[in-house]
XYZ file of C-alpha atoms in Angstrom:
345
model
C 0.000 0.000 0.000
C 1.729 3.169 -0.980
C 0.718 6.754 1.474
C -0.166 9.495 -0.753
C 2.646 12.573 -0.098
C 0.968 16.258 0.475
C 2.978 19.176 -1.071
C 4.358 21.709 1.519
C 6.395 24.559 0.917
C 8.137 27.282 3.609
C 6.462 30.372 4.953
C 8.760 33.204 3.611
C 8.646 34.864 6.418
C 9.447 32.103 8.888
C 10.349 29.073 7.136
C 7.485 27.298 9.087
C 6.469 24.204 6.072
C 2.836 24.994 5.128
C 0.464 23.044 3.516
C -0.267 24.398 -0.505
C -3.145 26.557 0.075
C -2.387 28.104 3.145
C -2.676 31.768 3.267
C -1.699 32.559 6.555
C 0.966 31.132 8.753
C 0.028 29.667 11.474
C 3.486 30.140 13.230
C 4.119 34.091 12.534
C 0.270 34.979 11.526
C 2.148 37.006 8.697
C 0.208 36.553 4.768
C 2.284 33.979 3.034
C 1.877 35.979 -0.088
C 2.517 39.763 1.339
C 5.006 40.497 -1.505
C 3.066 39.907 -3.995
C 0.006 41.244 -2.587
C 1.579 44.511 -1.999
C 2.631 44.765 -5.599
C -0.574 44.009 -6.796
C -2.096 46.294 -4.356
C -0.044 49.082 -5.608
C -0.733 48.194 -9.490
C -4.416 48.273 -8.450
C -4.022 51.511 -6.982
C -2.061 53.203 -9.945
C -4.805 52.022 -12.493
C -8.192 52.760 -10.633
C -8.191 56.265 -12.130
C -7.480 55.315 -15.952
C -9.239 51.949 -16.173
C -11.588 51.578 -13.159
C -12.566 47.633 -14.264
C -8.907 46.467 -15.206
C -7.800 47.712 -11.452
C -10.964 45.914 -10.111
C -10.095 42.811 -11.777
C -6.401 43.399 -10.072
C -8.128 43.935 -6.736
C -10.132 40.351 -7.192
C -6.606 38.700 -7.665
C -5.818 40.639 -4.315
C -8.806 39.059 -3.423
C -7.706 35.138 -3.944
C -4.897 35.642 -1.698
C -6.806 36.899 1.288
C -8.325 34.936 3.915
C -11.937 35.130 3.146
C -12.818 36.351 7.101
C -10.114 38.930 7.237
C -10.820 42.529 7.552
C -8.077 43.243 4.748
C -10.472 40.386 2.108
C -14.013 43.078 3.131
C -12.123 45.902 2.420
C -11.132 44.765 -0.827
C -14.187 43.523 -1.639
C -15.880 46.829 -1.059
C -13.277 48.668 -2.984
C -14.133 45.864 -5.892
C -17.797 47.025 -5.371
C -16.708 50.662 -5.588
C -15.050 50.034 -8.705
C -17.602 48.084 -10.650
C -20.858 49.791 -9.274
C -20.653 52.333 -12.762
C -21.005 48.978 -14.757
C -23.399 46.740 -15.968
C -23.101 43.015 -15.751
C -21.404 42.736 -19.408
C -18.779 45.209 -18.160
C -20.345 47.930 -20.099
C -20.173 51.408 -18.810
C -23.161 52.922 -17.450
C -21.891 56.303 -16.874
C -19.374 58.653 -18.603
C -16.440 59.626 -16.256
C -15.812 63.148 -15.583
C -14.038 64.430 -18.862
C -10.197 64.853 -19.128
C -10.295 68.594 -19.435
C -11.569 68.800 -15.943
C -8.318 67.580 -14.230
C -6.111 69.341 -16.917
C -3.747 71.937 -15.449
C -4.955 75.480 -16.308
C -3.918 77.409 -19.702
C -0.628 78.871 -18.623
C -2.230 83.103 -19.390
C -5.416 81.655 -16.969
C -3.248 79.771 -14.377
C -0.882 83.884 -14.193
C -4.022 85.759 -14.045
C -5.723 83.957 -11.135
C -1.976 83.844 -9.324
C -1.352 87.193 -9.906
C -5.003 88.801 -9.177
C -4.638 86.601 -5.699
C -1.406 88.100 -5.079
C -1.782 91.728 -6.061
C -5.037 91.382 -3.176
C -2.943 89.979 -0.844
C -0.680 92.841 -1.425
C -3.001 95.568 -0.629
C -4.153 93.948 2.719
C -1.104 92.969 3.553
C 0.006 96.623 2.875
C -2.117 98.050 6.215
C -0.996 95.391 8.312
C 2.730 96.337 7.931
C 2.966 100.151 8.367
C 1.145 103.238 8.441
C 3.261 104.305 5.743
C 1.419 103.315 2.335
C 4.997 103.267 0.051
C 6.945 100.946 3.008
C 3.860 98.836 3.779
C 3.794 98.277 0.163
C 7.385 97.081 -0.092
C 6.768 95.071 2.811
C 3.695 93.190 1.742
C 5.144 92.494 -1.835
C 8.634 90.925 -0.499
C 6.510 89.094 1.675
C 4.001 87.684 -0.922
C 7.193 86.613 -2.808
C 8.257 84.562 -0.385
C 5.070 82.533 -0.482
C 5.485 82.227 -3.749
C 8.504 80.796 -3.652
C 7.221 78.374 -1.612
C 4.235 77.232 -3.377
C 6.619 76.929 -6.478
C 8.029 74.507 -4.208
C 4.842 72.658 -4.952
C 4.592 73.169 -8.184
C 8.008 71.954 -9.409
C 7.402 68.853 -7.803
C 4.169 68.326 -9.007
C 5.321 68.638 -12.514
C 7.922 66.579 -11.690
C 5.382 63.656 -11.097
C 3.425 64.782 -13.827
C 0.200 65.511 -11.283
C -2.521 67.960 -12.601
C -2.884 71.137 -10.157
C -4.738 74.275 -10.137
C -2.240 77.538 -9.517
C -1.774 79.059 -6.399
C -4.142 81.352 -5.102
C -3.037 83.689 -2.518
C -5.541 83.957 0.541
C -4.673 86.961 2.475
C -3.806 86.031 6.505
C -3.843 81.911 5.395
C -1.244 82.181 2.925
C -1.612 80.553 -0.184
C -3.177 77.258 -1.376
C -2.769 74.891 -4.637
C -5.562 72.665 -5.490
C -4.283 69.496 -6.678
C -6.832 67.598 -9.324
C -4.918 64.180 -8.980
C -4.354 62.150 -5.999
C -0.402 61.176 -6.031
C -0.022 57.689 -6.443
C 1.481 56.725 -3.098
C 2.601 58.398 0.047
C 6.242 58.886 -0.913
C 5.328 61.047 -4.045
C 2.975 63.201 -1.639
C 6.297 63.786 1.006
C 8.211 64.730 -1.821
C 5.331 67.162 -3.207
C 5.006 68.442 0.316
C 8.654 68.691 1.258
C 9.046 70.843 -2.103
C 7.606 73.831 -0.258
C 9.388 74.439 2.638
C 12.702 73.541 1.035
C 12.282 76.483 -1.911
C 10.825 78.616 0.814
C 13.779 77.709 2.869
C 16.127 78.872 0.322
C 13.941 81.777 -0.189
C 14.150 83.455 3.346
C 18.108 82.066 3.680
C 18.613 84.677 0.242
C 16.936 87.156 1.785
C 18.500 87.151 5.279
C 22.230 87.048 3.383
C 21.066 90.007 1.447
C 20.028 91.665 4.592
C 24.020 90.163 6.266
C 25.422 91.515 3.363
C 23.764 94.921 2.753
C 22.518 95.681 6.144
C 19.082 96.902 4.989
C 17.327 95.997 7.968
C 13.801 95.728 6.336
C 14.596 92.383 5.060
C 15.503 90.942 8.626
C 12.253 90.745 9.819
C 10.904 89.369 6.360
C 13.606 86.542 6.642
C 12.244 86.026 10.040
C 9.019 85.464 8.825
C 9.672 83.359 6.238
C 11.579 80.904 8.349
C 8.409 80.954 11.054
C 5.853 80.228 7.885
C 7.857 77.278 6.539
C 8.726 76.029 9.902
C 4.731 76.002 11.309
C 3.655 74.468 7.973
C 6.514 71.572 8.663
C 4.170 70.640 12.023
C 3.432 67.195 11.288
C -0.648 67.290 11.047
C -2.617 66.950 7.516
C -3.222 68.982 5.337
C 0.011 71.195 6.619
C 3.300 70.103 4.316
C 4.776 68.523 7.883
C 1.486 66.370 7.505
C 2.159 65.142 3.781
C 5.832 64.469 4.629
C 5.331 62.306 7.599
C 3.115 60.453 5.586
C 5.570 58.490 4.230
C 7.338 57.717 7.379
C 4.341 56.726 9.872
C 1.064 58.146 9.917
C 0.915 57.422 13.842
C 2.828 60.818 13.935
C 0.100 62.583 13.077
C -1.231 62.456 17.020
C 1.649 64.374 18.670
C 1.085 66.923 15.805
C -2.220 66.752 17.367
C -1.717 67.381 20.716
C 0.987 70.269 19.516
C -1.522 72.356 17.660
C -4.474 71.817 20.804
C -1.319 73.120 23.494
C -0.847 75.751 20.619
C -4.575 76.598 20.875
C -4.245 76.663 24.898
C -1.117 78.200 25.034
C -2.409 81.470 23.134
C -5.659 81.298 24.917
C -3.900 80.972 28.715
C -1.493 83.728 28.350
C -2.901 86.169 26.105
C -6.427 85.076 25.936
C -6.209 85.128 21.847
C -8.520 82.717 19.883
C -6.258 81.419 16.843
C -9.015 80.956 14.315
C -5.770 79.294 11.884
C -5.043 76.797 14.366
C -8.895 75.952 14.846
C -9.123 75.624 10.611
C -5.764 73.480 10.555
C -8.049 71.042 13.052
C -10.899 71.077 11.020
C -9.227 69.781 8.330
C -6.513 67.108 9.627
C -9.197 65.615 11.553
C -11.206 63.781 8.983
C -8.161 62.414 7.480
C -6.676 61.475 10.976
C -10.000 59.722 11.980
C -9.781 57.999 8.623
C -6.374 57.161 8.397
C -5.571 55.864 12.001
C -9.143 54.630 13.644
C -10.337 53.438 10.185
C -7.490 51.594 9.353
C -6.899 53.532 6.477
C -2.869 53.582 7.596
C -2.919 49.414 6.336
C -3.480 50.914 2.736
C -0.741 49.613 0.231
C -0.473 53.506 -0.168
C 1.570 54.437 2.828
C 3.990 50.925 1.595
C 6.525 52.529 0.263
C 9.880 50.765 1.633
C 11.898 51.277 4.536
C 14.960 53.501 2.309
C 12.731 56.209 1.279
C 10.662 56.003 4.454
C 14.653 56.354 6.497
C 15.274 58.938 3.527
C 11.591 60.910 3.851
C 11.960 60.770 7.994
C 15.815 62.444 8.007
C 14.982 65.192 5.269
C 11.959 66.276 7.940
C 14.046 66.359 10.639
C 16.687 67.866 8.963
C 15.079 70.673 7.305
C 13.056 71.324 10.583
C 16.020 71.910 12.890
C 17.600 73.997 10.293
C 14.064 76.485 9.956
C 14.042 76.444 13.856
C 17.578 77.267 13.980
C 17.378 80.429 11.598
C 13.676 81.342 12.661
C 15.470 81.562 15.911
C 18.551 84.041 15.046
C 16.404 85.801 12.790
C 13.931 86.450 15.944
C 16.501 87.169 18.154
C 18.021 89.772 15.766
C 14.542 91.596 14.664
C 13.698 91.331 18.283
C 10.327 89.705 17.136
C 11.087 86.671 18.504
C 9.475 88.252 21.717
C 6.160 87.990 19.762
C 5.682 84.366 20.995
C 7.083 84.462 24.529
């Protein structure tokens, strides 16, 4: 009587043998096939916006490699449904997807006016703020508004780098300025790099106009430097949708909490000791929340999209902390110098 041999192969993870069909390990609880269904995850992801059915057919594959009782197999599953709901059973479209003129980038003469309208607005207000005197406050204001540019072209660069469709940057007076992007970047890694654009340019920005100021002694730019290291440096807090937000991204959402907690103290802080509301700080909330919530309590943070591989994620995690201690650093002598620094004591 011969006994019938069953096929067994290791877990790559552990090297525990498994019986062929096994999809998790039993030993380490890890997916036997988490390689490949992370690269498969993150094809599915790329294609959803060009060919919702041939990512959906992707995500099924996904699918076969899941344990069916697993909350990873339901969430794929509903993602399939999101996919295919638009189609009818032959794989026919139902609906027409929103044209491709609508997430074009804007004619270049459009995409200047609405940039430079926003700006020249920004301008004027900003104009009062600075000084009594119409001609200075003028100066002022426009040196200012340059600086934020240069930082949103931070943005911009490295959007067209990707090859991401964006409206231009509009200039809000008191909130800065804000680019709309029309396409979602394809993984986490591509949004740190689109976020970390900004506050490196605008980096540069305030560091050429402080050695102007070292080099000429014209003492109107010191306190312009200075505030172009503190706008940089409070968008690199590490809370969506702030840049600091984007670039932690790719190292560990989980370090969106202490961001958190340092905006709320923020909030506190301003209302303890000078009994100030900061309406920018209570917007900033608004808006991280939902994507905190979603990210962290919905599980959101398991997404092949925030996969990107421990280099970059090293890589992404030192360029933050880097460019952070070097904005605090010159936000600091800049302070000191202007005496403004006072402003937040």
């Amino acid at each position: 009587m011969t006994q019938a041999t069953v096929a067994t192969f290791p877990c790559p993870r552990c090297g525990s043998l498994l019986y062929v069909g096994t999809l998790v390990c039993p030993n380490c609880g890890g997916f036997v096939y988490a390689q490949r269904l992370n690269e498969l995850a993150a094809e599915a992801v790329r294609t959803e916006q060009e060919n919702p059915l041939a990512a959906a057919r992707i995500w099924r594959e996904v699918l076969s490699m899941l344990p069916p009782e697993s909350m990873q197999s339901q969430e794929v599953q509903q993602r399939i449904g999101m996919l295919t709901s638009g189609f009818g059973a032959a794989g026919t479209l139902d609906y027409q997807p929103p044209p491709p003129a609508s997430r074009r980038n804007d004619p270049l003469p459009v995409a200047l006016g609405k940039t430079l309208l926003s700006m020249l607005i920004s301008i004027v207000v900003y104009s009062f703020f600075f000084s009594d005197d119409r001609i200075l406050g003028l100066i002022l204001a426009s040196v200012f508004v340059v600086l934020i540019l240069i930082h949103e072209m931070g943005h911009v660069i490295a959007m067209r780098f990707y090859g991401l469709k964006a409206g231009p940057p509009i200039f809000i007076p008191f909130l800065g300025a804000l680019i709309n992007m029309r396409e979602r970047p394809k993984d986490a890694l591509e949004e740190a790099v689109v976020g970390i654009g900004g506050p490196v340019l605008g980096t540069v920005g305030a560091l050429v106009c402080y050695a102007i100021y070292l080099k000429t002694g014209w003492s109107i730019l010191l306190p312009l430097a200075f505030m172009g290291f503190m706008i940089n440096f409070f968008n690199m807090i590490p809370v969506p949708p702030l840049d600091g937000g984007r670039i932690t991204a790719a190292v560990s959402p989980w370090i969106w909490l202490p961001g958190l907690l340092g905006l709320a103290g923020l909030l506190v802080r301003d209302w303890v000791v000078g009994h100030r509301v900061n309406f920018i700080l209570i917007l900033v909330l608004l808006y991280a929340w939902p994507r905190v919530k979603q990210t962290l309590i919905g599980r959101d943070r398991d997404n092949p999209y925030y996969n990107i591989g421990r280099p970059a994620m090293w890589g992404m995690g030192a360029a933050y902390v880097g460019l952070a201690l070097v904005l605090a650093f010159f936000a600091y002598r800049t302070g000191v110098e202007s005496g403004l620094m006072r402003m937040f004591r």
